[in-house]
Structures are given as structure tokens and as C-alpha cells.
Tab-separated table of C-alpha atoms in Angstrom:
chain	number	residue	atom	x	y	z
A	293	UNK	CA	8.219	-29.105	-16.204
A	294	UNK	CA	11.307	-26.941	-15.712
A	295	UNK	CA	12.658	-25.353	-12.578
A	296	UNK	CA	13.508	-21.706	-11.998
A	297	UNK	CA	15.516	-19.928	-9.279
A	298	UNK	CA	14.842	-21.368	-5.853
A	299	UNK	CA	13.325	-24.518	-7.354
A	300	UNK	CA	10.128	-22.753	-8.466
A	301	UNK	CA	7.999	-24.785	-10.865
A	302	UNK	CA	7.365	-23.177	-14.246
A	303	UNK	CA	5.086	-24.208	-17.093
A	304	UNK	CA	6.312	-23.650	-20.633
A	305	UNK	CA	4.135	-23.661	-23.769
A	306	UNK	CA	3.812	-27.438	-23.613
A	307	UNK	CA	3.626	-27.592	-19.811
A	308	UNK	CA	0.601	-28.115	-17.649
A	309	UNK	CA	-1.988	-25.425	-17.098
A	310	UNK	CA	-2.445	-23.849	-13.659
A	311	UNK	CA	-5.764	-22.956	-12.093
A	312	UNK	CA	-4.616	-19.419	-11.256
A	313	UNK	CA	-1.674	-17.340	-12.458
A	314	UNK	CA	-0.879	-14.457	-10.114
A	315	UNK	CA	1.338	-11.742	-11.577
A	316	UNK	CA	3.280	-10.195	-8.699
A	317	UNK	CA	4.505	-11.776	-5.461
A	318	UNK	CA	4.049	-8.768	-3.181
A	319	UNK	CA	1.576	-8.627	-0.252
A	320	UNK	CA	-1.536	-8.907	-2.456
A	321	UNK	CA	-0.255	-11.690	-4.683
A	322	UNK	CA	1.359	-13.726	-1.916
A	323	UNK	CA	-1.692	-13.409	0.344
A	324	UNK	CA	-4.008	-14.624	-2.410
A	325	UNK	CA	-1.608	-17.423	-3.389
A	326	UNK	CA	-1.549	-18.704	0.172
A	327	UNK	CA	-5.323	-18.461	0.582
A	328	UNK	CA	-6.012	-20.368	-2.637
A	329	UNK	CA	-3.306	-22.989	-2.150
A	330	UNK	CA	-4.672	-23.897	1.275
A	331	UNK	CA	-7.973	-24.684	-0.488
A	332	UNK	CA	-6.339	-26.997	-3.000
A	333	UNK	CA	-6.118	-24.553	-5.906
A	334	UNK	CA	-3.115	-24.926	-8.248
A	335	UNK	CA	-1.431	-21.492	-8.152
A	336	UNK	CA	1.725	-20.029	-9.641
A	337	UNK	CA	3.101	-16.561	-8.847
A	338	UNK	CA	5.151	-14.742	-11.491
A	339	UNK	CA	7.635	-12.232	-10.064
A	340	UNK	CA	9.560	-9.886	-12.369
A	341	UNK	CA	12.613	-9.857	-10.087
A	342	UNK	CA	14.205	-12.314	-7.720
A	343	UNK	CA	13.201	-12.375	-4.078
A	344	UNK	CA	14.242	-10.810	-1.816
A	345	UNK	CA	14.328	-7.601	-3.869
A	346	UNK	CA	14.368	-3.971	-2.792
A	347	UNK	CA	11.107	-2.076	-3.273
A	348	UNK	CA	10.587	1.657	-2.866
A	349	UNK	CA	8.018	1.852	-0.075
A	350	UNK	CA	7.711	3.580	3.274
A	351	UNK	CA	7.506	0.105	4.783
A	352	UNK	CA	4.894	0.859	7.424
A	353	UNK	CA	2.653	-2.085	8.259
A	354	UNK	CA	-0.258	-0.685	10.237
A	355	UNK	CA	-1.497	-2.711	13.174
A	356	UNK	CA	-4.781	-3.258	11.329
A	357	UNK	CA	-2.872	-4.736	8.360
A	358	UNK	CA	-0.779	-6.957	10.633
A	359	UNK	CA	-3.950	-8.139	12.366
A	360	UNK	CA	-5.532	-8.949	9.011
A	361	UNK	CA	-2.505	-11.031	8.032
A	362	UNK	CA	-2.560	-12.904	11.337
A	363	UNK	CA	1.216	-13.381	11.203
A	364	UNK	CA	4.021	-12.859	13.678
A	365	UNK	CA	5.918	-9.975	12.074
A	366	UNK	CA	8.628	-9.889	14.742
A	367	UNK	CA	11.248	-11.526	12.471
A	368	UNK	CA	11.016	-8.640	9.958
A	369	UNK	CA	10.034	-5.711	12.227
A	370	UNK	CA	12.771	-3.055	12.442
A	371	UNK	CA	10.889	-0.751	14.837
A	372	UNK	CA	7.374	-0.214	16.180
A	373	UNK	CA	5.807	3.253	16.194
A	374	UNK	CA	4.188	4.526	19.387
A	375	UNK	CA	4.115	8.220	18.553
A	376	UNK	CA	4.706	10.987	16.023
A	377	UNK	CA	6.769	14.138	15.660
A	378	UNK	CA	4.645	16.467	13.505
A	379	UNK	CA	5.865	19.546	11.621
A	380	UNK	CA	3.968	22.101	9.542
A	381	UNK	CA	5.797	24.933	7.824
A	382	UNK	CA	7.106	27.527	10.267
A	383	UNK	CA	4.955	26.307	13.133
A	384	UNK	CA	6.765	24.796	16.079
A	385	UNK	CA	6.745	20.963	15.756
A	386	UNK	CA	5.092	18.856	18.420
A	387	UNK	CA	5.451	15.258	19.545
A	388	UNK	CA	2.593	13.056	20.741
A	389	UNK	CA	2.574	9.459	21.915
A	390	UNK	CA	0.085	6.621	22.220
A	391	UNK	CA	0.144	3.694	24.688
A	392	UNK	CA	-0.325	1.010	22.019
A	393	UNK	CA	1.578	0.160	18.809
A	394	UNK	CA	0.316	1.845	15.644
A	395	UNK	CA	2.716	0.802	12.888
A	396	UNK	CA	5.346	-1.917	12.479
A	397	UNK	CA	8.301	-0.748	10.410
A	398	UNK	CA	9.732	-3.217	7.886
A	399	UNK	CA	11.934	-3.302	4.812
A	400	UNK	CA	9.803	-4.484	1.937
A	401	UNK	CA	12.390	-6.944	0.621
A	402	UNK	CA	12.267	-8.824	3.939
A	403	UNK	CA	8.492	-8.498	4.402
A	404	UNK	CA	7.573	-9.573	0.873
A	405	UNK	CA	10.015	-12.478	1.019
A	406	UNK	CA	8.373	-13.688	4.237
A	407	UNK	CA	4.901	-13.643	2.661
A	408	UNK	CA	6.105	-15.365	-0.508
A	409	UNK	CA	7.810	-18.117	1.517
A	410	UNK	CA	4.598	-18.714	3.431
A	411	UNK	CA	2.616	-18.901	0.171
A	412	UNK	CA	5.054	-21.491	-1.149
A	413	UNK	CA	4.825	-23.463	2.080
A	414	UNK	CA	1.059	-23.560	1.490
A	415	UNK	CA	1.680	-25.093	-1.932
A	416	UNK	CA	1.953	-22.174	-4.374
A	417	UNK	CA	4.656	-22.217	-7.054
A	418	UNK	CA	6.885	-19.210	-7.702
A	419	UNK	CA	8.603	-18.293	-10.971
A	420	UNK	CA	11.150	-15.498	-10.556
A	421	UNK	CA	12.757	-13.179	-13.113
A	422	UNK	CA	9.604	-13.417	-15.234
A	423	UNK	CA	8.570	-9.951	-16.435
A	424	UNK	CA	5.087	-10.169	-17.929
A	425	UNK	CA	4.724	-8.666	-21.388
A	426	UNK	CA	1.098	-9.433	-22.195
A	427	UNK	CA	-1.937	-11.431	-21.143
A	428	UNK	CA	-4.342	-13.103	-23.551
A	429	UNK	CA	-7.825	-14.258	-22.570
A	430	UNK	CA	-9.765	-16.772	-24.633
A	431	UNK	CA	-13.083	-17.834	-23.160
A	432	UNK	CA	-12.339	-19.920	-20.075
A	433	UNK	CA	-8.556	-19.924	-20.449
A	434	UNK	CA	-5.732	-17.395	-20.201
A	435	UNK	CA	-2.108	-17.259	-21.306
A	436	UNK	CA	0.562	-15.034	-19.807
A	437	UNK	CA	3.619	-14.251	-21.908
A	438	UNK	CA	6.955	-13.282	-20.380
A	439	UNK	CA	10.303	-12.727	-22.066
A	440	UNK	CA	10.757	-16.302	-23.275
A	441	UNK	CA	7.978	-18.357	-21.665
A	442	UNK	CA	4.228	-18.734	-21.853
A	443	UNK	CA	2.190	-19.717	-18.795
A	444	UNK	CA	-1.293	-21.187	-19.229
A	445	UNK	CA	-4.145	-21.050	-16.736
A	446	UNK	CA	-7.852	-20.636	-16.121
A	447	UNK	CA	-7.721	-17.306	-14.265
A	448	UNK	CA	-5.139	-14.512	-14.188
A	449	UNK	CA	-4.750	-12.052	-11.306
A	450	UNK	CA	-2.930	-8.728	-11.581
A	451	UNK	CA	-1.068	-8.014	-8.352
A	452	UNK	CA	1.689	-6.204	-10.201
A	453	UNK	CA	1.356	-2.680	-8.886
A	454	UNK	CA	0.437	0.716	-10.253
A	455	UNK	CA	1.778	0.139	-13.769
A	456	UNK	CA	0.093	-3.237	-14.120
A	457	UNK	CA	0.858	-5.210	-17.274
A	458	UNK	CA	-2.227	-7.310	-16.546
A	459	UNK	CA	-4.493	-4.257	-16.365
A	460	UNK	CA	-2.984	-2.884	-19.563
A	461	UNK	CA	-3.544	-6.144	-21.453
A	462	UNK	CA	-7.107	-6.488	-20.142
A	463	UNK	CA	-7.978	-2.866	-20.846
A	464	UNK	CA	-9.178	-2.166	-17.309
A	465	UNK	CA	-8.309	0.222	-14.443
A	466	UNK	CA	-7.999	3.116	-16.870
A	467	UNK	CA	-7.429	6.760	-15.872
A	468	UNK	CA	-6.733	6.329	-12.170
A	469	UNK	CA	-5.999	9.289	-9.963
A	470	UNK	CA	-2.252	9.155	-9.443
A	471	UNK	CA	0.038	10.378	-6.738
A	472	UNK	CA	3.804	10.103	-6.831
A	473	UNK	CA	6.184	9.385	-3.993
A	474	UNK	CA	9.922	9.930	-3.569
A	475	UNK	CA	11.870	8.066	-0.928
A	476	UNK	CA	15.416	7.301	0.206
A	477	UNK	CA	17.173	5.389	2.953
A	478	UNK	CA	19.012	7.852	5.199
A	479	UNK	CA	22.067	6.989	7.324
A	480	UNK	CA	21.979	8.835	10.651
A	481	UNK	CA	24.603	8.912	13.439
A	482	UNK	CA	23.754	6.547	16.292
A	483	UNK	CA	22.967	9.205	18.894
A	484	UNK	CA	20.503	10.966	16.599
A	485	UNK	CA	19.063	7.657	15.412
A	486	UNK	CA	18.108	6.760	18.985
A	487	UNK	CA	15.881	9.858	19.074
A	488	UNK	CA	13.656	8.235	16.436
A	489	UNK	CA	13.077	4.944	18.226
A	490	UNK	CA	9.334	4.182	18.333
A	491	UNK	CA	8.650	7.554	16.692
A	492	UNK	CA	7.668	8.545	13.162
A	493	UNK	CA	7.959	11.999	11.658
A	494	UNK	CA	5.177	13.676	9.658
A	495	UNK	CA	5.457	16.921	7.695
A	496	UNK	CA	2.209	18.583	6.598
A	497	UNK	CA	3.273	22.017	5.444
A	498	UNK	CA	5.619	21.901	2.454
A	499	UNK	CA	3.598	20.293	-0.351
A	500	UNK	CA	0.054	21.239	-1.321
A	501	UNK	CA	-2.000	18.060	-1.164
A	502	UNK	CA	0.911	15.918	0.025
A	503	UNK	CA	2.980	15.151	3.067
A	504	UNK	CA	6.392	13.923	4.130
A	505	UNK	CA	7.383	11.112	6.457
A	506	UNK	CA	10.320	9.871	8.495
A	507	UNK	CA	10.124	6.191	9.433
A	508	UNK	CA	12.592	4.492	11.796
A	509	UNK	CA	14.136	1.267	10.476
A	510	UNK	CA	16.421	0.255	13.317
A	511	UNK	CA	19.803	1.052	11.767
A	512	UNK	CA	18.636	3.903	9.490
A	513	UNK	CA	15.647	6.090	8.568
A	514	UNK	CA	13.354	5.863	5.550
A	515	UNK	CA	12.435	9.411	4.518
A	516	UNK	CA	9.926	10.175	1.815
A	517	UNK	CA	7.298	12.500	0.433
A	518	UNK	CA	4.110	11.959	-1.538
A	519	UNK	CA	2.132	14.401	-3.637
A	520	UNK	CA	-0.641	14.397	-6.281
A	521	UNK	CA	0.788	13.828	-9.751
A	522	UNK	CA	-0.406	17.230	-10.945
A	523	UNK	CA	2.030	18.728	-8.398
A	524	UNK	CA	4.905	16.412	-9.371
A	525	UNK	CA	7.244	19.272	-10.352
A	526	UNK	CA	7.288	20.314	-6.684
A	527	UNK	CA	8.127	16.888	-5.316
A	528	UNK	CA	11.919	17.226	-5.166
A	529	UNK	CA	11.831	20.634	-3.491
A	530	UNK	CA	9.176	19.407	-1.094
A	531	UNK	CA	11.287	16.372	-0.261
A	532	UNK	CA	14.285	18.585	0.496
A	533	UNK	CA	12.070	20.674	2.778
A	534	UNK	CA	11.060	17.529	4.686
A	535	UNK	CA	14.728	16.665	5.227
A	536	UNK	CA	15.458	20.196	6.413
A	537	UNK	CA	12.444	20.293	8.722
A	538	UNK	CA	13.856	17.288	10.589
A	539	UNK	CA	17.534	18.248	10.353
A	540	UNK	CA	18.428	15.413	7.983
A	541	UNK	CA	19.571	17.369	4.911
A	542	UNK	CA	23.279	16.602	5.459
A	543	UNK	CA	22.885	12.857	6.113
A	544	UNK	CA	23.964	10.352	3.419
A	545	UNK	CA	21.106	9.030	1.273
A	546	UNK	CA	20.960	5.787	-0.704
A	547	UNK	CA	18.368	3.975	-2.819
A	548	UNK	CA	16.628	7.154	-3.917
A	549	UNK	CA	13.500	5.977	-5.721
A	550	UNK	CA	10.175	7.311	-6.932
A	551	UNK	CA	6.950	5.294	-7.076
A	552	UNK	CA	3.316	5.709	-8.092
A	553	UNK	CA	0.412	6.001	-5.651
A	554	UNK	CA	-2.729	4.947	-7.600
A	555	UNK	CA	-6.248	5.699	-6.330
A	556	UNK	CA	-9.277	4.097	-7.953
A	557	UNK	CA	-12.134	6.255	-9.160
A	558	UNK	CA	-15.734	5.310	-8.528
A	559	UNK	CA	-16.987	2.759	-11.042
A	560	UNK	CA	-13.556	2.003	-12.506
A	561	UNK	CA	-13.386	-1.580	-13.802
A	562	UNK	CA	-10.988	-3.861	-11.908
A	563	UNK	CA	-12.334	-7.135	-13.305
A	564	UNK	CA	-12.970	-8.439	-16.791
A	565	UNK	CA	-13.633	-11.975	-17.970
A	566	UNK	CA	-11.157	-14.359	-16.345
A	567	UNK	CA	-9.034	-11.495	-14.969
A	568	UNK	CA	-9.115	-9.391	-11.819
A	569	UNK	CA	-6.809	-6.871	-10.126
A	570	UNK	CA	-5.651	-6.570	-6.523
A	571	UNK	CA	-4.091	-3.887	-4.349
A	572	UNK	CA	-2.192	-1.101	-6.101
A	573	UNK	CA	-3.051	-2.558	-9.517
A	574	UNK	CA	-6.703	-1.943	-8.614
A	575	UNK	CA	-5.974	1.545	-7.254
A	576	UNK	CA	-6.782	0.679	-3.656
A	577	UNK	CA	-4.199	2.983	-2.064
A	578	UNK	CA	-5.327	5.112	0.892
A	579	UNK	CA	-5.617	8.697	-0.474
A	580	UNK	CA	-4.611	10.202	2.894
A	581	UNK	CA	-1.556	8.169	3.868
A	582	UNK	CA	-0.521	6.628	0.549
A	583	UNK	CA	-0.522	3.246	2.315
A	584	UNK	CA	-1.562	0.337	0.129
A	585	UNK	CA	-0.694	-2.846	2.004
A	586	UNK	CA	-3.867	-3.037	4.103
A	587	UNK	CA	-6.193	-2.918	1.099
A	588	UNK	CA	-3.852	-5.164	-0.880
A	589	UNK	CA	-4.444	-7.834	1.749
A	590	UNK	CA	-8.170	-7.063	1.984
A	591	UNK	CA	-8.628	-7.295	-1.771
A	592	UNK	CA	-6.840	-10.666	-1.811
A	593	UNK	CA	-9.132	-11.938	0.919
A	594	UNK	CA	-12.191	-10.738	-1.037
A	595	UNK	CA	-10.936	-12.316	-4.262
A	596	UNK	CA	-10.166	-15.783	-2.859
A	597	UNK	CA	-13.745	-17.090	-2.341
A	598	UNK	CA	-14.888	-15.602	-5.661
A	599	UNK	CA	-12.081	-17.392	-7.501
A	600	UNK	CA	-12.767	-20.686	-5.728
A	601	UNK	CA	-16.484	-20.481	-6.558
A	602	UNK	CA	-15.674	-19.784	-10.203
A	603	UNK	CA	-13.188	-22.649	-10.497
A	604	UNK	CA	-15.607	-25.092	-8.881
A	605	UNK	CA	-18.558	-24.076	-11.032
A	606	UNK	CA	-20.555	-22.410	-8.287
A	607	UNK	CA	-20.558	-19.066	-10.100
A	608	UNK	CA	-20.226	-18.193	-13.799
A	609	UNK	CA	-17.398	-15.708	-13.425
A	610	UNK	CA	-15.507	-13.200	-11.277
A	611	UNK	CA	-17.900	-10.222	-11.347
A	612	UNK	CA	-18.735	-10.623	-7.653
A	613	UNK	CA	-15.172	-9.593	-6.779
A	614	UNK	CA	-15.627	-6.058	-8.094
A	615	UNK	CA	-18.991	-5.864	-6.319
A	616	UNK	CA	-17.317	-6.951	-3.076
A	617	UNK	CA	-14.634	-4.266	-3.430
A	618	UNK	CA	-17.307	-1.644	-4.116
A	619	UNK	CA	-19.200	-2.789	-1.047
A	620	UNK	CA	-16.400	-3.503	1.439
A	621	UNK	CA	-13.546	-1.134	0.524
A	622	UNK	CA	-14.753	1.794	-1.572
A	623	UNK	CA	-16.999	3.539	1.016
A	624	UNK	CA	-13.976	3.964	3.271
A	625	UNK	CA	-11.755	5.101	0.397
A	626	UNK	CA	-14.419	7.645	-0.577
A	627	UNK	CA	-14.319	9.057	2.950
A	628	UNK	CA	-10.514	8.973	2.867
A	629	UNK	CA	-10.525	10.951	-0.391
A	630	UNK	CA	-12.590	13.668	1.301
A	631	UNK	CA	-10.200	13.642	4.264
A	632	UNK	CA	-7.250	13.988	1.871
A	633	UNK	CA	-8.866	17.050	0.293
A	634	UNK	CA	-9.442	18.480	3.769
A	635	UNK	CA	-5.768	17.976	4.681
A	636	UNK	CA	-4.647	19.479	1.350
A	637	UNK	CA	-6.668	22.643	1.737
A	638	UNK	CA	-6.312	23.172	5.481
A	639	UNK	CA	-2.964	21.685	6.652
A	640	UNK	CA	-2.506	24.320	9.346
A	641	UNK	CA	-5.972	23.663	10.732
A	642	UNK	CA	-5.270	19.929	10.822
A	643	UNK	CA	-1.906	20.528	12.519
A	644	UNK	CA	-3.442	22.742	15.223
A	645	UNK	CA	-6.385	20.376	15.750
A	646	UNK	CA	-4.231	17.265	16.211
A	647	UNK	CA	-1.846	19.158	18.498
A	648	UNK	CA	-4.578	20.500	20.774
A	649	UNK	CA	-7.228	17.765	20.714
A	650	UNK	CA	-6.595	14.510	22.574
A	651	UNK	CA	-9.847	13.210	21.114
A	652	UNK	CA	-8.733	13.759	17.512
A	653	UNK	CA	-5.184	12.457	18.109
A	654	UNK	CA	-6.498	9.300	19.730
A	655	UNK	CA	-8.935	8.813	16.847
A	656	UNK	CA	-6.054	9.030	14.342
A	657	UNK	CA	-4.142	6.413	16.330
A	658	UNK	CA	-7.178	4.142	16.489
A	659	UNK	CA	-7.521	4.539	12.722
A	660	UNK	CA	-4.055	3.053	12.192
A	661	UNK	CA	-4.902	0.269	14.615
A	662	UNK	CA	-8.151	-0.564	12.826
A	663	UNK	CA	-10.285	0.455	15.804
A	664	UNK	CA	-11.679	3.491	13.971
A	665	UNK	CA	-12.432	4.389	10.348
A	666	UNK	CA	-12.411	7.529	8.205
A	667	UNK	CA	-16.185	7.428	8.300
A	668	UNK	CA	-16.260	7.478	12.102
A	669	UNK	CA	-13.320	9.919	12.251
A	670	UNK	CA	-15.627	12.453	10.619
A	671	UNK	CA	-17.592	12.642	13.865
A	672	UNK	CA	-14.434	13.817	15.701
A	673	UNK	CA	-14.005	16.917	13.514
A	674	UNK	CA	-16.491	19.085	15.409
A	675	UNK	CA	-17.469	22.247	13.489
A	676	UNK	CA	-15.091	21.281	10.662
A	677	UNK	CA	-17.368	18.339	9.869
A	678	UNK	CA	-19.472	20.546	7.578
A	679	UNK	CA	-16.395	21.312	5.468
A	680	UNK	CA	-15.552	17.604	5.320
A	681	UNK	CA	-19.051	16.845	4.042
A	682	UNK	CA	-18.673	19.400	1.247
A	683	UNK	CA	-15.472	17.628	0.151
A	684	UNK	CA	-17.132	14.189	-0.061
A	685	UNK	CA	-17.893	13.968	-3.764
């Protein structure tokens, strides 16, 4: 057995076979690796880069996601959001606060590195700088080919994001609904930066079907915008409008990146044979917020017992995983899709409602904290609930 960067164990063509090969060492992959390793499963994670590595992401870990992880995120938390400054076109912006934390702000290189270290401490191996080219499945075994190595195992898991090499090789997760995001790290003078402490910015009025965000990161701001792919040609102009709405258009920007926001359609396959997909690779992004970390973690937690049962002969395969996702995650994503349509068609109505209704604002905050859901949020819409119901298809 050879050793890669950081002492990670790697299996070559003649090396030993692993129980599970996880492609991707982000939140989904690292969570699953830790869960399985603690149960005695032989796991290796394949990461295309070298950790820590920058990743284009708003970097907002909702309180409900942090609670699901059960970790102390203080070492990687740059700021904690207790309120929002909301803008919508030419309307006068408003600011609202909440007495409890809603979102912990992190840089994804630091956050992902923390999760990967914890997975390795639990016993998982990590092979870095291994970009997966293809996956081959043959009965009860799998092989994963990278640039110059082949990894053998019994099960392969795609936790490799929206453009998943695992999904492509397995022929699953076809024709997702796609959004696209654009983000940069913005340097802001200290006095103006202080104004964003514990406060996020939201912009609802410049992109049909999308929104912009300003997230505080301690020593800078992460500013981004997300929009349905069919509107992609308007993304750059919409992003500039978000900067202008918050007076940030003249501030230096670095690490300007775009990224996909994949949303699974009903009935879309995310499992086949000895392969399954997690998180963004499975299209489990929230259609309203574009946030994918919560469901990345949830999908890993749903996959772990199914994989263990399969490896130990208690079930014939991995089909129960897709059933669990359909049962535990998809009803909420279906409601979120309807809410996203509502926001897209009536941004001004949403802006006015959140500004004037303590009940609705508090429900949105509880949603981020995991104390409310999109399904229960429907009941807070009052007369607009009938419109929401028409959009749930």
C-alpha cells in the first residue's frame, strides 16, 4: 500500500479492496465516512484537490445543519447571523433581527477540512489529488479510476457535487433542474465591515427567480447571487445590482467563481446497483435558498445504515436509500420548490409580507433553525396560501 499527501492510504490495482469508496470529501462524503468508520467499515475518500482547498460557496451553516452535525463549529465560525438587511428593487430596505442564532458563517476550505479530519480520526482513509475519471460496477464489486490509479471496493458513493463523475458513470441523476450561482470575496473597509457583524444581506428584486446575498466572514464579506439556469445570461448584471444595492460596487473582489445549484426532480434515480449519490450529486439543494449542506448531511445519515446492512448481508442492495430520501427529504423539497416559485413570481409581495409580519419573519428564522419547515411555513402565508397551493406541482 502506498501513501499519498498527508499520509493517506491508497490502494493501487494490486492493493487491497475497501468496503466503501466515497468520491468527494466535502460535508456529505466526510459525514458518511465518519459514520461508517465508527461502525468498523473500511472507507476511503477520494478528493480531487488537496485539503484545505477553496470552494465557491456562500458558506452559511444553518443552525439546523450544525445541530445535525453535533459538532462545535466555533473553531471555524467567522460570524453568526442574528438578523437580515433585506432589499427589493427600488423599495426602501429594512433590517430585522432575531434573538437566537440562525446561521454560522464559515469558509468552506476550513469547514470541509475540519469534517475530513474528524472522518480520518474515526478511521477513514483519504486520498488527495485524485480526480475520478470513471466508475465501473461488476456485480458485487466496483472499481474507481483516477488519473493513474485504480481503487477497488464493494460500494461506491458519489459525494462529488453537481457535476458528479460517479453519477455520469452510473447513468443516474439525469436532467436535474439547475440553478447557477456567482460569488466573490469582497474586501470592505473596517468601519463599514463592522456594520455587517451578525447581519446578512438579502436582495429579492433584481433577478427573476433568484436572489442575492451578503454574508459576513469576519475580515471580509462573501457576496453572491443565484438564479435558475434558464436565466443565466442575467446573472452578471443581477450580481452587479446586488453589489450596488448594498453599496459594495467599488470594493475589491477576489476569488470570483460560479457554481451549479442542482435540484432533484421527482422520481429521479440517485441509486443504482452498488452505487448511490449524496448531497449536491443527488440534487438535494434547497430550491429557495440554494443551500445544500443540510441535506448533504441528512443524505449521508440516511445512507449509512443502508450501506452497513448491505455490507453485512442484512439487505440485498442499496435501494432502500433512495426510498428513504423520497420519504424523509423530498416532501420538504417539494414544498420548497413551490415556495421558490412563489418568491420568483411575487418578490414584492414577499418583501412587504416579511417586513410587516412578525409572525412570518419569525417563521422564516425558525426555518433556518430547524424549528419550522416549508410545509408548516405554508400555514403562515394567510390568504396567499391558496397561491402557494397552486404552485405545488
